[in-house]
Short mmCIF file of C-alpha atoms in Angstrom, two decimals:
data_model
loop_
_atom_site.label_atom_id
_atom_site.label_comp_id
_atom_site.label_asym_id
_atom_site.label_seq_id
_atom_site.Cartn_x
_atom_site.Cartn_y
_atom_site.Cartn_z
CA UNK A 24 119.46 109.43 118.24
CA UNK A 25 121.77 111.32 116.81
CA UNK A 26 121.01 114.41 115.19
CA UNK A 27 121.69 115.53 111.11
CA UNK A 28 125.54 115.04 110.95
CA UNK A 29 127.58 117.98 108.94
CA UNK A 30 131.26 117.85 107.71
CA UNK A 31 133.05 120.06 107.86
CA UNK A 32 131.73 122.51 110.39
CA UNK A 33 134.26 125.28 108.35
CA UNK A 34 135.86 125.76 105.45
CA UNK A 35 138.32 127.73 103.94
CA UNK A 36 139.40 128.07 100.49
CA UNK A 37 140.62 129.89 97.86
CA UNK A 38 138.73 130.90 94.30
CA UNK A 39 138.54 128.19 92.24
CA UNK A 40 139.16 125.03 94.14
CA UNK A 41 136.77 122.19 94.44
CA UNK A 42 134.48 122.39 97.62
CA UNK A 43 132.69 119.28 98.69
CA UNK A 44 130.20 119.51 101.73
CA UNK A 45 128.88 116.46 103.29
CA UNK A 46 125.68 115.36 105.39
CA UNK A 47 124.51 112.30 107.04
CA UNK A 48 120.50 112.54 107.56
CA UNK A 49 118.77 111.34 110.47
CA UNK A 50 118.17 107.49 110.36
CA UNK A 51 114.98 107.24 108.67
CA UNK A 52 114.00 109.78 107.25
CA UNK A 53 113.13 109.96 103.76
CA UNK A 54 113.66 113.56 102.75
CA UNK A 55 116.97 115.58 102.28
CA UNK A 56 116.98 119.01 102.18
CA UNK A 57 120.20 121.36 101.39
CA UNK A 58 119.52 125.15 102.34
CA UNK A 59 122.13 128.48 101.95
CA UNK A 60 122.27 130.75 104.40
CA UNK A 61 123.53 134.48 104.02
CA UNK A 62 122.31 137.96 105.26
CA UNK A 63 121.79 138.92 102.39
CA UNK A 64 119.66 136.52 101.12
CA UNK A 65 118.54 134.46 104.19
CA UNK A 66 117.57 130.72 103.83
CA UNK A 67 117.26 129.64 100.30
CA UNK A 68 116.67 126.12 99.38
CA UNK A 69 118.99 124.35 96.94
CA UNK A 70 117.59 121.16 96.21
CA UNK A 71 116.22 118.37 97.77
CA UNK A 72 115.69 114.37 97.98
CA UNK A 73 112.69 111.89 98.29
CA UNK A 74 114.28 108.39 99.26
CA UNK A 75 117.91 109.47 97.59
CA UNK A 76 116.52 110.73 93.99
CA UNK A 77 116.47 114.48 93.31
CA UNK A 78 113.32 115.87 93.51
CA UNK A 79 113.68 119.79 92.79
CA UNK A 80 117.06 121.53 92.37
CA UNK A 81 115.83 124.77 90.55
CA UNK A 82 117.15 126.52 93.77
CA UNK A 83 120.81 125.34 92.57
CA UNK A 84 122.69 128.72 91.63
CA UNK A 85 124.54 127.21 88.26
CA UNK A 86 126.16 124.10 86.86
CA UNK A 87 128.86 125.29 89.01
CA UNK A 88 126.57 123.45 91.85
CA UNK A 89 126.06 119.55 92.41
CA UNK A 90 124.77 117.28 94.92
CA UNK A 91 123.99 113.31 95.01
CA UNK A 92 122.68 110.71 97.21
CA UNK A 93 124.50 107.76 96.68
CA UNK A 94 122.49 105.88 99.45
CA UNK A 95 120.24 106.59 102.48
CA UNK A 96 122.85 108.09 104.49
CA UNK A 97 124.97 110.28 103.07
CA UNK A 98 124.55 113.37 100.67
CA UNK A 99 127.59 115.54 99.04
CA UNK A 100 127.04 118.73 97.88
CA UNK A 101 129.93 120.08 95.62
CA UNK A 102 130.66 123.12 94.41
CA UNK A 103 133.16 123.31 91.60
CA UNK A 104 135.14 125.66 90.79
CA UNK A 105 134.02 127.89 93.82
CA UNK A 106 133.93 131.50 93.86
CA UNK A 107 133.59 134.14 96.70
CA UNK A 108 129.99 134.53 96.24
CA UNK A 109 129.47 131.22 97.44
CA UNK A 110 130.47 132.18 100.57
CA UNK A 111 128.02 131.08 103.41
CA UNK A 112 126.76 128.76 105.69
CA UNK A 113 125.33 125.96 104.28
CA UNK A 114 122.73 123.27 105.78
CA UNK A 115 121.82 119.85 105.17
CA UNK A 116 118.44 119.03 106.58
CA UNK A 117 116.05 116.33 106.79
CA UNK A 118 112.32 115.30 107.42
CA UNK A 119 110.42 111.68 107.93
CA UNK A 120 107.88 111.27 105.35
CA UNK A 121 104.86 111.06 108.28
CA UNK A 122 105.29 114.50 109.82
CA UNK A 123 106.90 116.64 107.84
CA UNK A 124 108.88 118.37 110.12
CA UNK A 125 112.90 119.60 109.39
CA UNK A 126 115.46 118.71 111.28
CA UNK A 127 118.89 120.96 111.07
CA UNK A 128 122.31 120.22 111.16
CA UNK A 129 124.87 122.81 112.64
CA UNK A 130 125.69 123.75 109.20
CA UNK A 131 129.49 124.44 107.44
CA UNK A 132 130.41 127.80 106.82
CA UNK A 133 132.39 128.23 103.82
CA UNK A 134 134.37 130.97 103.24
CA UNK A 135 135.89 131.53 99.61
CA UNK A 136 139.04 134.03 99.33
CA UNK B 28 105.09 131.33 95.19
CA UNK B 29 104.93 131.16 99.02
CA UNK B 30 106.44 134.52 100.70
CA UNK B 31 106.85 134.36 104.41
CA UNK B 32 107.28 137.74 106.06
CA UNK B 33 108.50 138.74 109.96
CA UNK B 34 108.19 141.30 111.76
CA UNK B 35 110.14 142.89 113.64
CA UNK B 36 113.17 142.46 112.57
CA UNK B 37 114.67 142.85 116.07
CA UNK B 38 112.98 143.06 119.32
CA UNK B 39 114.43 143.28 122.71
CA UNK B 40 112.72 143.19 125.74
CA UNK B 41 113.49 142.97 129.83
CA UNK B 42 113.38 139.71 131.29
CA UNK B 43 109.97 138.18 132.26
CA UNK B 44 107.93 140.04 129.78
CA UNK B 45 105.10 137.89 127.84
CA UNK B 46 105.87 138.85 123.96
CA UNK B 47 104.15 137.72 120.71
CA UNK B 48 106.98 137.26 117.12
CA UNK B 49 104.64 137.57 114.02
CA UNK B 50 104.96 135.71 110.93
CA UNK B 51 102.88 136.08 107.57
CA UNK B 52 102.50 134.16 104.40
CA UNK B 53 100.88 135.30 101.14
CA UNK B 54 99.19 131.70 99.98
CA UNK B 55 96.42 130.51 102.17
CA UNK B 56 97.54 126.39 100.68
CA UNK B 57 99.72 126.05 103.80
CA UNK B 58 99.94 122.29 104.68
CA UNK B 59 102.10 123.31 107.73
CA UNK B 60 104.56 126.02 109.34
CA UNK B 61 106.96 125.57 111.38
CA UNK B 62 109.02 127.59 114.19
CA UNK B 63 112.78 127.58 114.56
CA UNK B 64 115.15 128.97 116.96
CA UNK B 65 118.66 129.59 115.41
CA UNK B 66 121.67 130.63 118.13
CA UNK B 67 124.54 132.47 116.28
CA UNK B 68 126.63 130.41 114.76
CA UNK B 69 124.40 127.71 115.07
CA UNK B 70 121.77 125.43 113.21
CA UNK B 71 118.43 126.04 113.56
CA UNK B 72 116.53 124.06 116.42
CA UNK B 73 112.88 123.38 115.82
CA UNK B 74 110.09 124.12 118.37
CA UNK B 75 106.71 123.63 117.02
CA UNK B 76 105.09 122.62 114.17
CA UNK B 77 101.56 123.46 113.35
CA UNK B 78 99.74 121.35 110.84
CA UNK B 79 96.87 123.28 108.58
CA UNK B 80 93.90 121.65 110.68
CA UNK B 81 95.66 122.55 113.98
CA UNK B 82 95.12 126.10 114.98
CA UNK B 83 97.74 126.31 117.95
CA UNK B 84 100.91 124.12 119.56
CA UNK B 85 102.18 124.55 122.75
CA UNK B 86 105.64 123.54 124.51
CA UNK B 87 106.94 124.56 128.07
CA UNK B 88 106.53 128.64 127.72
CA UNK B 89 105.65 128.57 123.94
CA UNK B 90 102.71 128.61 122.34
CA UNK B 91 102.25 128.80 118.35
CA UNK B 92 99.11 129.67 116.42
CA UNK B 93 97.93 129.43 112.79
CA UNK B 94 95.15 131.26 111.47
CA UNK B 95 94.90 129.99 107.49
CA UNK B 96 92.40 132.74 106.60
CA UNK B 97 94.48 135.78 107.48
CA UNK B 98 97.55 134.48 106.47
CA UNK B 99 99.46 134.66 110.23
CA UNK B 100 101.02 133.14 112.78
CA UNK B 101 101.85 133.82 116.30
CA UNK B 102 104.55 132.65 118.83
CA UNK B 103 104.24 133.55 122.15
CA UNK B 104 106.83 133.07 124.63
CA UNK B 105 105.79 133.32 128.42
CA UNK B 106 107.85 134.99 130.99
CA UNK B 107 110.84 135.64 128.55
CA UNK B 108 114.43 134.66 130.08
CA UNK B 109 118.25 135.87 128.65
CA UNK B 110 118.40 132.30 127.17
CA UNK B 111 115.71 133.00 125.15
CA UNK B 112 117.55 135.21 123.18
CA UNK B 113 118.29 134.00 119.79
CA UNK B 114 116.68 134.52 116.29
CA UNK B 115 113.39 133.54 116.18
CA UNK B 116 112.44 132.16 111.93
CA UNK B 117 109.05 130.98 110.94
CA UNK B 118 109.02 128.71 107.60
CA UNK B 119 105.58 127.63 105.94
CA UNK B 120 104.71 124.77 103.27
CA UNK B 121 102.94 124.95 100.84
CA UNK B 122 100.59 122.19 99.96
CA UNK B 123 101.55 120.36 97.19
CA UNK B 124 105.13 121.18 98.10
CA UNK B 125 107.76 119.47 100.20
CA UNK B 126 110.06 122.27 100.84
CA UNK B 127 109.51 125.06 103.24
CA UNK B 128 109.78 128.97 102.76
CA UNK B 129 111.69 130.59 105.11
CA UNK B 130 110.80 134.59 106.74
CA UNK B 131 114.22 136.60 107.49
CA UNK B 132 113.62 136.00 111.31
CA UNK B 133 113.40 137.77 114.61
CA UNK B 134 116.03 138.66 116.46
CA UNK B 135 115.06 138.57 119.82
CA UNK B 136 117.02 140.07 122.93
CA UNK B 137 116.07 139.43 126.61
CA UNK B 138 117.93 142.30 129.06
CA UNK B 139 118.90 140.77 132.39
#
C-alpha cells in the first residue's frame, strides 16, 4: 500500500506568489492532518480533517493560509500571497479512525525568497 | 494544553550500547503517544504506538513504555547500530483530542 503521497517534494518561490501544496492520504483513512516543520518552532499542527470536513484549523497562521478536502483523496493546502516566513517543510499526514496512529508523508520544503 | 518535552537534545553514543530517549508530557489525559524516527530530509517514520491502558510496545530492538502517572515515556533501543542514527520525536494525545503534540526530538548519533 502505498504510503501518504506529497507534491511537490520542493518548492521554490518568490514573495508573494501563490503556493499550493498537495497530499493524497492513505486509502482509508479517515483523518488528515497538515503539520509545519521548522527549527525554530518544530512540528506545529495546522489543521486537520475527519472524513474531508475541517475539524480544527486554529493552528492556521492567518487568512493568508487555506486548505480543503474536496474528496477522500486529495487535500490542498494553499498559501496565498506567501512570504519568507513561511518557509519550511510542510507535512500532510493521516490516521484510520480505529487506531489512531499517524502516518507521514516525505513532506515539501518550501522555500520563499 | 498538552506540552511534550525531550531530553537530550542530542545524544551520541558508540555502537552497540543499550540507551534509553526520554519523553515527558504535562497532562496525565493521554489517550496515546507515539514514537517517530525522522532521517534528515525526510518524513517521519513511525515505530510504536502505546495506547493509555498499554504500559510498554516492543519491535525488533525497541521497546517503548508509558507510565500515565509520572507523566513519561521511555524508548529503549538495544545494541544501538550507525543506522540508528536519526532524530528520535515522541508526540502524545490528548484524550478528547485527535491531534498529537509533538517534543523537539532527539538527535541521536551512533559512532562506528
Amino acid at each position: 500500500d502505498a504510503g501518504v503521497i506529497q507534491s511537490p517534494r520542493h518548492e521554490v518561490t518568490e514573495m508573494g506568489q501563490e503556493v499550493t501544496l498537495r497530499c493524497k492520504p492513505i486509502s482509508g483513512h479517515d483523518y488528515l492532518f497538515w503539520y509545519r516543520q521548522t527549527m525554530m518552532r518544530g512540528l506545529e499542527l495546522l489543521i486537520y480533517f475527519n472524513n474531508n470536513v475541517p475539524i480544527d484549523d486554529s493552528g492556521m497562521p492567518e487568512d493568508r493560509f487555506s486548505a480543503k478536502m474536496p474528496n477522500a483523496s486529495f487535500s490542498t493546502l494553499k498559501i496565498q500571497p506567501s512570504e519568507p516566513r513561511d518557509s519550511a517543510v510542510y507535512f500532510c499526514a493521516s490516521s484510520p479512525r480505529t487506531s489512531g496512529e499517524l502516518f507521514f508523508g516525505e513532506g515539501s520544503r518550501l522555500t520563499v525568497l | 494544553k498538552q506540552e511534550v518535552t525531550q531530553i537530550p537534545a542530542a545524544l551520541s553514543v558508540p555502537e552497540g550500547e543499550n540507551l534509553v530517549l526520554n519523553c515527558s508530557f504535562t497532562d496525565s489525559a493521554i489517550y496515546n503517544l507515539q514514537w517517530f524516527r525522522q532521517d534528515p530530509g525526510k518524513g517521519l517514520t513511525s515505530l510504536l504506538l502505546i495506547q493509555s491502558s498499554q504500559r510498554e510496545q516492543t519491535s525488533g530492538r525497541l521497546n517503548a513504555s508509558l507510565d500515565k502517572s509520572s507523566g513519561r515515556s521511555t524508548l529503549y533501543i538495544a545494541a544501538s547500530q550507525p543506522g540508528d542514527s536519526a532524530t528520535y520525536l515522541c508526540a502524545g494525545r490528548q484524550t478528547g483530542r485527535r491531534a498529537l503534540t509533538f517534543g523537539s526530538g532527539t538527535r541521536l548519533q551512533v559512532q562506528p
